[in-house]
mmCIF file of C-alpha atoms in Angstrom:
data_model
loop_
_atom_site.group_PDB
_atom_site.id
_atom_site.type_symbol
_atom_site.label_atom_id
_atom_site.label_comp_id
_atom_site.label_asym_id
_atom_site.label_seq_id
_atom_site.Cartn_x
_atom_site.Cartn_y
_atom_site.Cartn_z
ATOM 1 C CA UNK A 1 0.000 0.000 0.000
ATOM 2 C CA UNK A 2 1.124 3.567 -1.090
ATOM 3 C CA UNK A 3 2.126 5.767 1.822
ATOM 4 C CA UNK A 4 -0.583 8.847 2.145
ATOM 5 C CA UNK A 5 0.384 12.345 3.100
ATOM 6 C CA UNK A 6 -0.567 13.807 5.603
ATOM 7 C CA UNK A 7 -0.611 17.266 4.634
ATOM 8 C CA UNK A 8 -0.586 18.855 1.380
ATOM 9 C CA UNK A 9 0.172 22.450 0.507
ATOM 10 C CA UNK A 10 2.858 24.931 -0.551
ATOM 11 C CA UNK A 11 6.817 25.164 -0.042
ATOM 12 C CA UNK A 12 8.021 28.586 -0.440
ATOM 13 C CA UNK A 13 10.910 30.028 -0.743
ATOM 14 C CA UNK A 14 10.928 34.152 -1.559
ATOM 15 C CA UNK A 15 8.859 34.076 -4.475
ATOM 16 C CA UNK A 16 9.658 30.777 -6.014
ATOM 17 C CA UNK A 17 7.106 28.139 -4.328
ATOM 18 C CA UNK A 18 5.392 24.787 -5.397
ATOM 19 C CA UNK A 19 2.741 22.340 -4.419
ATOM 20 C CA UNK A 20 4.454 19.464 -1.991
ATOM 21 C CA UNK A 21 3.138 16.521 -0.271
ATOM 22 C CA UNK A 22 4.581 15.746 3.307
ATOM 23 C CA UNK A 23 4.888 11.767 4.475
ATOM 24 C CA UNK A 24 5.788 10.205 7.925
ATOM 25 C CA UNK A 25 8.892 8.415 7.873
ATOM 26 C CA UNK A 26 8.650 7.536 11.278
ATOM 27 C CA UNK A 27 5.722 4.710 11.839
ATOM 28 C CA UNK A 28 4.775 2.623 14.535
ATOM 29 C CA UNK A 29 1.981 0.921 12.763
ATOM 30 C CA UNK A 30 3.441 -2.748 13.016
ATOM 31 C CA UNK A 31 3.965 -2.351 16.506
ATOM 32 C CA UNK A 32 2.174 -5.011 18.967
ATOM 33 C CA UNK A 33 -1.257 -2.918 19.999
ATOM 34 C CA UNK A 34 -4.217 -4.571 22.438
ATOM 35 C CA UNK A 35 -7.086 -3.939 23.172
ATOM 36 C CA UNK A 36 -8.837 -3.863 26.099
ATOM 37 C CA UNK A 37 -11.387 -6.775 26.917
ATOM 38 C CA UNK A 38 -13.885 -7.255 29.427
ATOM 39 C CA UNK A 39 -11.993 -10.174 30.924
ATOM 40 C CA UNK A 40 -15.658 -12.207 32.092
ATOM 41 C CA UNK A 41 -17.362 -11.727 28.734
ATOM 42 C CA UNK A 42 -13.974 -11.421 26.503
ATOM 43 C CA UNK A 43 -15.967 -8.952 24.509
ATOM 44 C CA UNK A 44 -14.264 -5.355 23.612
ATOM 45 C CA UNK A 45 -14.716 -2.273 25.861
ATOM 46 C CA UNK A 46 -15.703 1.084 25.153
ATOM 47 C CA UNK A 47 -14.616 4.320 26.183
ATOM 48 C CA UNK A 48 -17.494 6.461 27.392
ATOM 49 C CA UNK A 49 -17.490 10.373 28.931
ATOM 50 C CA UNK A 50 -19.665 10.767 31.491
ATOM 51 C CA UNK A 51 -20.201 14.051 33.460
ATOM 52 C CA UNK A 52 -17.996 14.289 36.155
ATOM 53 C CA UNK A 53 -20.879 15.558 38.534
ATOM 54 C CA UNK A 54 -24.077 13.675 37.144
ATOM 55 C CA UNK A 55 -22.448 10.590 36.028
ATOM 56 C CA UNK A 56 -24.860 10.837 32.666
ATOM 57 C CA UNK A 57 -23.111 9.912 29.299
ATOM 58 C CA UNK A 58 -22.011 12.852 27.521
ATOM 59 C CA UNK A 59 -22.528 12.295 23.569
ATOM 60 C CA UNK A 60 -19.632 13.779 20.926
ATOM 61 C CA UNK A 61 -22.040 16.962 19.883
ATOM 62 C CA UNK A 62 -22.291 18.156 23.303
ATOM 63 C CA UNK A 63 -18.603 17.551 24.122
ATOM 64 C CA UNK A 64 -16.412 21.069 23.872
ATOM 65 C CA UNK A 65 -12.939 22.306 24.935
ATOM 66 C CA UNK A 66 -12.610 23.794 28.083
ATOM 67 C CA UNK A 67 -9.685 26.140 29.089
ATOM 68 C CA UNK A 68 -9.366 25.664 33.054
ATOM 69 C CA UNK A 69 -9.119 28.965 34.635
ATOM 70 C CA UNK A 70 -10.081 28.515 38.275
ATOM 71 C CA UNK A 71 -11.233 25.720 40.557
ATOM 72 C CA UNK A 72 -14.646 24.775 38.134
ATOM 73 C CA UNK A 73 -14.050 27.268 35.949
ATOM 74 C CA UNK A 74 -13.566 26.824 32.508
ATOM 75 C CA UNK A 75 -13.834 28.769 29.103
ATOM 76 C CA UNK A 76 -15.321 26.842 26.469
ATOM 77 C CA UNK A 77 -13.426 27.094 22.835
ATOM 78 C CA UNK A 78 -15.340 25.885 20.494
ATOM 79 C CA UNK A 79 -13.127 23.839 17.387
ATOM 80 C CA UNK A 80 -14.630 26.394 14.877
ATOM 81 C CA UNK A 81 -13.322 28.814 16.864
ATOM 82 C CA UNK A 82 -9.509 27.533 16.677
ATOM 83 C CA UNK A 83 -10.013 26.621 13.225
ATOM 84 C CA UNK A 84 -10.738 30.280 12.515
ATOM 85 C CA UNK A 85 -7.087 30.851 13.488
ATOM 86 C CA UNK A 86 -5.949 30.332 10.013
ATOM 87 C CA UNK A 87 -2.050 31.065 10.124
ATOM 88 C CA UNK A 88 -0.330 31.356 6.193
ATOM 89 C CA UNK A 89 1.591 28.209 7.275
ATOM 90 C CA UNK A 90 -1.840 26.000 6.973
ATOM 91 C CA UNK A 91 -1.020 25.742 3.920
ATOM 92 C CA UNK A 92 2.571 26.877 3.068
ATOM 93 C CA UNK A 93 6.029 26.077 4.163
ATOM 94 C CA UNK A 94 7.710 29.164 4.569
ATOM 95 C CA UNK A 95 11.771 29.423 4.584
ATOM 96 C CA UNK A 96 12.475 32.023 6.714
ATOM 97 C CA UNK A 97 16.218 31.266 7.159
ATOM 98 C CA UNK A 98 19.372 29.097 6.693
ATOM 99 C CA UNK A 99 21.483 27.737 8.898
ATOM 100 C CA UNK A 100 24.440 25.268 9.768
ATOM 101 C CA UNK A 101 23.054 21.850 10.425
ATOM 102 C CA UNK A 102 25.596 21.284 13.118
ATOM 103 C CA UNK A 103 23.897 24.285 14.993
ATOM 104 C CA UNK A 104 20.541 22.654 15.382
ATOM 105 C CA UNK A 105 20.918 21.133 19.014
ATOM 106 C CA UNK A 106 19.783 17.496 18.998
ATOM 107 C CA UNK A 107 17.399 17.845 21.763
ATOM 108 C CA UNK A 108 15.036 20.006 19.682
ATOM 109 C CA UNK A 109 14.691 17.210 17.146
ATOM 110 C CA UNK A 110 11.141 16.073 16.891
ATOM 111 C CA UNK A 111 9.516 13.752 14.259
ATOM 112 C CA UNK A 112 10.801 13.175 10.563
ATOM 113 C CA UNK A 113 8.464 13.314 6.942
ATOM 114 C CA UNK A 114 9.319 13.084 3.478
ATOM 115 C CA UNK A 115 8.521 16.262 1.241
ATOM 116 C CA UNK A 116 8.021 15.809 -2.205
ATOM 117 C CA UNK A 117 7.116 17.513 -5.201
ATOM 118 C CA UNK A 118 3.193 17.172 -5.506
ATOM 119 C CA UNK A 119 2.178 17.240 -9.035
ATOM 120 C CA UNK A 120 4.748 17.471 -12.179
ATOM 121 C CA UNK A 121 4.282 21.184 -12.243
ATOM 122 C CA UNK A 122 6.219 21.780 -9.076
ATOM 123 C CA UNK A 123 8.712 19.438 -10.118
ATOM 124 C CA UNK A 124 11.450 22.033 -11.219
ATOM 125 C CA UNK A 125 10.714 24.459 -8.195
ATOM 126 C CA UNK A 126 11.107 21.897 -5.930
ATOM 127 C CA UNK A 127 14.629 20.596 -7.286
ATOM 128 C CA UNK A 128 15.563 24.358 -7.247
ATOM 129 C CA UNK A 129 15.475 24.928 -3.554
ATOM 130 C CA UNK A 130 16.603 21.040 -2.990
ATOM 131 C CA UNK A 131 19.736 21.886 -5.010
ATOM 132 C CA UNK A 132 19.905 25.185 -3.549
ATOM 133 C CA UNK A 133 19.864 23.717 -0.004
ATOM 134 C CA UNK A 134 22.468 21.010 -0.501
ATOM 135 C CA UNK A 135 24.735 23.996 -2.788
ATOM 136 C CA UNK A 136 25.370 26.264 0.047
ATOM 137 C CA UNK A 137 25.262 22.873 2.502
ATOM 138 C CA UNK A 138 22.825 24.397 5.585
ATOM 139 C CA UNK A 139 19.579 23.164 6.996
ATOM 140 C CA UNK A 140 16.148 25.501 6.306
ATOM 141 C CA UNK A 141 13.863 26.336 9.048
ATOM 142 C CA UNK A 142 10.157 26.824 8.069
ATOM 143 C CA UNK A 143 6.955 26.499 9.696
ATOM 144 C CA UNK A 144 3.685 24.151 8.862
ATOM 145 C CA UNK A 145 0.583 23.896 10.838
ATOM 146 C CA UNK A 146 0.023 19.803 11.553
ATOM 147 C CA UNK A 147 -2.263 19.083 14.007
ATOM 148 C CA UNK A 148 -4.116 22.539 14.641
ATOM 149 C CA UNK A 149 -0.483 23.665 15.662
ATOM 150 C CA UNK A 150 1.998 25.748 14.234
ATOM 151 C CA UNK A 151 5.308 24.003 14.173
ATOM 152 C CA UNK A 152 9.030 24.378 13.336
ATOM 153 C CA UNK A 153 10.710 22.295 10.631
ATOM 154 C CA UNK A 154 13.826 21.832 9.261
ATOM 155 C CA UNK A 155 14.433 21.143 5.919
ATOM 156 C CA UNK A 156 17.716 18.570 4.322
ATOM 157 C CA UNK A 157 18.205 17.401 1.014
ATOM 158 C CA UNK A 158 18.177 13.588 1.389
ATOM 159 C CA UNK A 159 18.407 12.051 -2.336
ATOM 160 C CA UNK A 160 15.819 13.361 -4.627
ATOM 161 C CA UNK A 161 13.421 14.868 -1.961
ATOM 162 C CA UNK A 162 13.757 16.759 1.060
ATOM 163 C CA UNK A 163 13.542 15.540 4.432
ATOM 164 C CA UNK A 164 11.515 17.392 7.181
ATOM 165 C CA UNK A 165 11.745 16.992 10.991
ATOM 166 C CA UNK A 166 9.882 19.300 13.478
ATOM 167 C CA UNK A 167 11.453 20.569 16.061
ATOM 168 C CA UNK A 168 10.386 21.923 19.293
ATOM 169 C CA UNK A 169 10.217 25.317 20.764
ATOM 170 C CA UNK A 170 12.999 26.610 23.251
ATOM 171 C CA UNK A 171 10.675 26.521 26.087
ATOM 172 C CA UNK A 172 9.341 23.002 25.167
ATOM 173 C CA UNK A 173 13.251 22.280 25.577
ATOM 174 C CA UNK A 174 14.112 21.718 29.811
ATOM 175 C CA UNK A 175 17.325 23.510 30.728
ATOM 176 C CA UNK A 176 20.198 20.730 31.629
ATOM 177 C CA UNK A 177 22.258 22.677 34.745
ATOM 178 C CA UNK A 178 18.753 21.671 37.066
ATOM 179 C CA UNK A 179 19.521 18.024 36.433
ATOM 180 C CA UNK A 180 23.094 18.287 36.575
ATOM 181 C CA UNK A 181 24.073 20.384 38.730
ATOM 182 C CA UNK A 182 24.357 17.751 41.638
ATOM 183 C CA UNK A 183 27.035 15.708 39.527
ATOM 184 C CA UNK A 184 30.451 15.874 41.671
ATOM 185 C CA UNK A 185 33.672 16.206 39.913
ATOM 186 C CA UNK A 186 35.263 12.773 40.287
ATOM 187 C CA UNK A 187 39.142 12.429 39.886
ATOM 188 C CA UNK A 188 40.193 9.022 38.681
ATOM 189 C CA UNK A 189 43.816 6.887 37.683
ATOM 190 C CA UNK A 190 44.815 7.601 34.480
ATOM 191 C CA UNK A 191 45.007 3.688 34.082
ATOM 192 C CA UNK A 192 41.482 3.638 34.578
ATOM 193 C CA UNK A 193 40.414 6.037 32.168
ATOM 194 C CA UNK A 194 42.750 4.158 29.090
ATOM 195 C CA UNK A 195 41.428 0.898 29.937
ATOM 196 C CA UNK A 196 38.074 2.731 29.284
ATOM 197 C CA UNK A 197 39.396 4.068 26.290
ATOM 198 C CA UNK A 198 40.464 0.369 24.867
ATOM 199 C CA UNK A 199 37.463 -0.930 26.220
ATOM 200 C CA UNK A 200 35.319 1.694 23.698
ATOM 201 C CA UNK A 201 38.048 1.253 20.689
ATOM 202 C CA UNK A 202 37.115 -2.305 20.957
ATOM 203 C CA UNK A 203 33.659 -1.571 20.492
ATOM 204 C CA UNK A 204 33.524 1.498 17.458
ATOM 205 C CA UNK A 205 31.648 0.069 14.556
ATOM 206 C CA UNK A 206 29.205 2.321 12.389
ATOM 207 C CA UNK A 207 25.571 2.921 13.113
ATOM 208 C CA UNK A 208 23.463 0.155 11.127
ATOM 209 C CA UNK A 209 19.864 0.335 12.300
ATOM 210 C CA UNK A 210 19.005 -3.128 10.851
ATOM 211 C CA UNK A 211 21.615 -4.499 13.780
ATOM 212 C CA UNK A 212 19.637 -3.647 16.124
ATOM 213 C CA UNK A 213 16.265 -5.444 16.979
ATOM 214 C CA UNK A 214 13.070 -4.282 19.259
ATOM 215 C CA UNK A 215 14.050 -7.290 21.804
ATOM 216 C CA UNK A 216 10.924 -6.031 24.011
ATOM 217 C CA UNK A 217 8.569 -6.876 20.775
ATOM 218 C CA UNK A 218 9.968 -10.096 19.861
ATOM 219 C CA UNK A 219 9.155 -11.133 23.145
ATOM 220 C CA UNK A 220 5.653 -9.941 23.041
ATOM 221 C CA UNK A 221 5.233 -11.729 19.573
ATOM 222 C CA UNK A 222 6.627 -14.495 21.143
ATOM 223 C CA UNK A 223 4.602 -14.475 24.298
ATOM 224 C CA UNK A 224 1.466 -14.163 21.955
ATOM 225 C CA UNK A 225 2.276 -16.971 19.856
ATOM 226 C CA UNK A 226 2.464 -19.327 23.031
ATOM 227 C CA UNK A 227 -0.670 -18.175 24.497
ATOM 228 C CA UNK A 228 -2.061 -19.219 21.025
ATOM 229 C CA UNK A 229 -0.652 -22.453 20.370
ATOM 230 C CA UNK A 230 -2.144 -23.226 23.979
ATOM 231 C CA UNK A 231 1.746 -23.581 25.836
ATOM 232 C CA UNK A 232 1.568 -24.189 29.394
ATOM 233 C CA UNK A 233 5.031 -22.927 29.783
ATOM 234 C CA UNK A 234 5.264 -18.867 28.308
ATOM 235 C CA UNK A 235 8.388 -17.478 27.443
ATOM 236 C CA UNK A 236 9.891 -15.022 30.372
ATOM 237 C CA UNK A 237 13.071 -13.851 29.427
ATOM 238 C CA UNK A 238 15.249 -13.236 32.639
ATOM 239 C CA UNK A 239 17.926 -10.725 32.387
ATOM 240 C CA UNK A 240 21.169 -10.479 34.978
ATOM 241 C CA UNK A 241 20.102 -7.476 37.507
ATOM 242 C CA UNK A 242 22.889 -4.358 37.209
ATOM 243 C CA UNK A 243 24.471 -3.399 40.479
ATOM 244 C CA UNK A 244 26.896 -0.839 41.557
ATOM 245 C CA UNK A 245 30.578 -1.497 40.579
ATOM 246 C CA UNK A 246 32.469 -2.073 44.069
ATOM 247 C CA UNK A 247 36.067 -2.298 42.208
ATOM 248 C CA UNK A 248 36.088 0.048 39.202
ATOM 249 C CA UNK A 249 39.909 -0.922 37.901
ATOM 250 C CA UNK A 250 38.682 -4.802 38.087
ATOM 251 C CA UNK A 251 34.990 -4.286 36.500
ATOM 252 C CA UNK A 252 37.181 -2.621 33.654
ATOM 253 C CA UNK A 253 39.828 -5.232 33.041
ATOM 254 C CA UNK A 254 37.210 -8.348 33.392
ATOM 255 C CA UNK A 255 35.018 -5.878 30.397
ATOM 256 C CA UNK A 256 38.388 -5.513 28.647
ATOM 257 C CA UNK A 257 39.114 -9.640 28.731
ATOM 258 C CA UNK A 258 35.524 -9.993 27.787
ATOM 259 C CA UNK A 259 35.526 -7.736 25.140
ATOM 260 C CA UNK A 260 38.304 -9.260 23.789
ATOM 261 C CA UNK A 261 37.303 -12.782 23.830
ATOM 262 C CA UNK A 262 39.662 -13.810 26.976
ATOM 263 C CA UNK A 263 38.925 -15.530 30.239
ATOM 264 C CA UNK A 264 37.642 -12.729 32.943
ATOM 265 C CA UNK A 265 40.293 -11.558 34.897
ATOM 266 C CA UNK A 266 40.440 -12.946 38.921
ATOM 267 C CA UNK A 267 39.716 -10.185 41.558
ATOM 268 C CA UNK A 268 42.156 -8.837 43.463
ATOM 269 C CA UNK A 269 45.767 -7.335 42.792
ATOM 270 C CA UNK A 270 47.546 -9.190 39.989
ATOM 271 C CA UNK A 271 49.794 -11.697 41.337
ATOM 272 C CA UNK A 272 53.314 -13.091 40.028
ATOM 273 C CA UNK A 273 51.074 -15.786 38.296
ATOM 274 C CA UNK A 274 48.548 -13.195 36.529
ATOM 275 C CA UNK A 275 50.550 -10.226 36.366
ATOM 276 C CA UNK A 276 51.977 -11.240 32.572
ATOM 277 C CA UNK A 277 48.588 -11.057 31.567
ATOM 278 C CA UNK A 278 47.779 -7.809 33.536
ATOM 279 C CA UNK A 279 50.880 -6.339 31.942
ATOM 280 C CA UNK A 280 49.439 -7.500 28.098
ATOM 281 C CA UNK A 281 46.355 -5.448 29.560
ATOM 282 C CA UNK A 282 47.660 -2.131 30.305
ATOM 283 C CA UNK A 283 49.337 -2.013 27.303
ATOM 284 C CA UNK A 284 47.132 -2.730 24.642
ATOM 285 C CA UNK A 285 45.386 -0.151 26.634
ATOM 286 C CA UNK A 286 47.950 2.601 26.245
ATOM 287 C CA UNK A 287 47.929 5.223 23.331
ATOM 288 C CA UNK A 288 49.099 4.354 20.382
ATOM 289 C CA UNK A 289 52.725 4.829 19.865
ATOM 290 C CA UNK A 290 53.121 4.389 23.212
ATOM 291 C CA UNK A 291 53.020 1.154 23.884
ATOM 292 C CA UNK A 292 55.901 -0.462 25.724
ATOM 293 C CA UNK A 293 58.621 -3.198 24.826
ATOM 294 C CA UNK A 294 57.856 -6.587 26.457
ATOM 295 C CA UNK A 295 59.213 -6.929 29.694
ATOM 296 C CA UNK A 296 60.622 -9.938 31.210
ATOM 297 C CA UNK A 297 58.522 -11.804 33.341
ATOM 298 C CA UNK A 298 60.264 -11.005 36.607
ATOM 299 C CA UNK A 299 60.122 -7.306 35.748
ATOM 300 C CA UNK A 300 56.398 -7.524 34.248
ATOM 301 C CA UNK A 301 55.213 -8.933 37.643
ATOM 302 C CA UNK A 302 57.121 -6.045 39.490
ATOM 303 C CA UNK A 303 55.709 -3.679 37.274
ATOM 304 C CA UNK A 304 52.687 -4.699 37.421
ATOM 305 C CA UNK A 305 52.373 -4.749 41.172
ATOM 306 C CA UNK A 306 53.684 -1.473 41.652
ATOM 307 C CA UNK A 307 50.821 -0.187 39.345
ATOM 308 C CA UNK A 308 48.370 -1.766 40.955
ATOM 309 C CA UNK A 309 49.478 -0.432 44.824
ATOM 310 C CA UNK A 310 49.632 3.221 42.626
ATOM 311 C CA UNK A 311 45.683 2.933 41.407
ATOM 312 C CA UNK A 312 44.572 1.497 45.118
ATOM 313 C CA UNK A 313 46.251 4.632 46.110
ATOM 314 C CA UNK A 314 44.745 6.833 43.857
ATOM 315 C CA UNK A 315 41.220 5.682 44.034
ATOM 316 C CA UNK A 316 41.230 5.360 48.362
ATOM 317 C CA UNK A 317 42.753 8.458 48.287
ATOM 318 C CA UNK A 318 45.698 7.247 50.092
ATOM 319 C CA UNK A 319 49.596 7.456 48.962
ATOM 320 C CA UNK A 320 51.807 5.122 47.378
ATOM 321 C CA UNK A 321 54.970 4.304 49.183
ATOM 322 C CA UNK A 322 56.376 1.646 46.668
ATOM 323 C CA UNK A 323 59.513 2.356 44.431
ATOM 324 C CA UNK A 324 60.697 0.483 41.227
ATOM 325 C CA UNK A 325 63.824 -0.470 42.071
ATOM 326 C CA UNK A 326 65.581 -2.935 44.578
ATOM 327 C CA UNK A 327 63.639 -5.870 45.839
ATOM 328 C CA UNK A 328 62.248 -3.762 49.477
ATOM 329 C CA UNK A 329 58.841 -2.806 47.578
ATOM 330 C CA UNK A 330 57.836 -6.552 46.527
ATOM 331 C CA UNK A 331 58.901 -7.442 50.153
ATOM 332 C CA UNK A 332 56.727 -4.408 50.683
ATOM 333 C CA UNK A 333 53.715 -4.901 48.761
ATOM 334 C CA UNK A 334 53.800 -8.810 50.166
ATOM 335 C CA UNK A 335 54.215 -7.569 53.394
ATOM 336 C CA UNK A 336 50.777 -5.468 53.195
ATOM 337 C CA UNK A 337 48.854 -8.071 51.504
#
């Protein structure tokens, strides 16, 4: 079936302007939707207003929009009224300015359509502001009525057509410094933060929305399908319950050995057995260019112990007392653990 617009009207820009047709490209139509059942009868239920004093049904003719002003006071608006406030973007798109994509803040993004040329008249106006658009490489910021509102949209050349997304007004938008405002400043090992950084290298790929399924709707198709075959058993998915990380520095190495395909790392400092392996760690974890020679194993396992009483030094907030030469800071390190 052929998408349908949903509005229909004019895009102008100065005095150059031609008849478009805008289309969701957003839908949510194959989404799992009930309904809701009278669960002795099985039969559907209906939504009925009823006066809120009376408890009478209240049928669609005499039901009007009321404006609350007080406590029980409202002013009636009635939808011939509002539809009376005829703005010019009804029916036109409007360009009122250009700007540079990158300076439309992400948070004001709303819902994408299509916008196409409606009939083979407006054909070559409509490529002239596409090609326009995608010459000087900004974003146009118009304004259509959908909905009985007036809304902002922003206009991009995507192939042949242009693609629309509303945005919302700055004081639809909720300031950020409220909410974060009560975030500490947290100072952190340097280790840390590179095995972070490896941890996220591992992980960069490119954004492929096919990769990535609804996981909550298979399961309701899936839960559906039982209860229709007749299963006794349904399908509950169980997932592992998050918790607070106790030991940051070993959460991040047993990610890193995961990431990478390898055996979780043991809790604890690295010993004499494990500290190779620690050592391997830390630097694949280092910037690149930076990475050090291999050590011998003697001198891997005293480096690697001396890093690890640094970090548990760091992150208490207490001081390191171990040096990297002589054999006093293994007897050291032994001697505290």
């Amino acid at each position: 079936m052929a998408a349908r617009a949903i509005w229909k009207g004019y895009l102008k820009l100065s005095l150059v302007s031609c008849a478009v047709a805008l289309y969701p490209a957003a839908t949510s139509t194959s989404k799992v939707r009930f309904n809701t059942l009278n669960r002795q009868t099985g039969n559907r239920v209906k939504r009925l207003y009823v006066d809120s004093e009376t408890g009478e049904p209240v049928e669609p003719e005499d039901q009007v929009k009321g404006f609350k002003v007080g406590k029980n006071e409202y002013i009636q608006v009635e939808d011939e009224e509002i539809d009376a406030l005829k703005l010019e973007s009804t029916h036109t798109i409007d360009i009122e300015s250009f700007v540079p994509r990158k300076e439309v803040d992400e948070r004001y993004l709303d819902s994408p359509y299509y916008l196409v040329p409606d009939d083979k008249v407006a054909q070559e106006a409509f490529a002239v502001i596409r090609d326009a658009i995608r010459e000087k490489g900004m974003a146009a910021i118009g304004r259509v009525v959908m909905a009985r509102r007036e809304r902002l949209i922003l206009l991009e050349p995507l192939d042949n057509g242009l693609v629309g997304t509303t945005l919302h007004y700055a004081y639809e938008i909720r300031g950020e410094k409220e909410v974060f405002e009560d975030i500490p400043k947290v100072d952190y090992p340097d280790e840390v933060k590179d095995l972070a950084l490896h941890i996220v290298e591992t992980k960069k790929g490119h954004f492929e929305p096919r990769t990535f399924e609804d996981r909550y709707e298979n399961a309701l198709v899936e839960l559906i399908r039982a209860k229709q075959s007749g299963a006794t058993e349904l399908p509950t998915p169980k997932a592992a319950p998050p918790s607070n990380v106790v030991n940051l520095m070993d959460a991040l190495k047993r990610s890193l050995a995961a990431e990478e395909g390898g055996k979780p790392a043991e809790k604890g400092p690295p010993t004499k057995k494990s500290a190779g392996k620690t050592t391997a760690a830390a630097e694949a974890a280092a910037p690149a260019g930076k990475a050090a020679k291999p050590a011998p194993k003697k001198a891997a396992a005293k480096s690697a112990a001396t890093s690890a009483t640094k970090s548990s030094g760091k992150s208490t907030g207490g001081t390191s007392t171990g040096r990297t030469s002589g054999k006093k800071p293994a007897a050291k390190q032994k001697k505290a653990s």
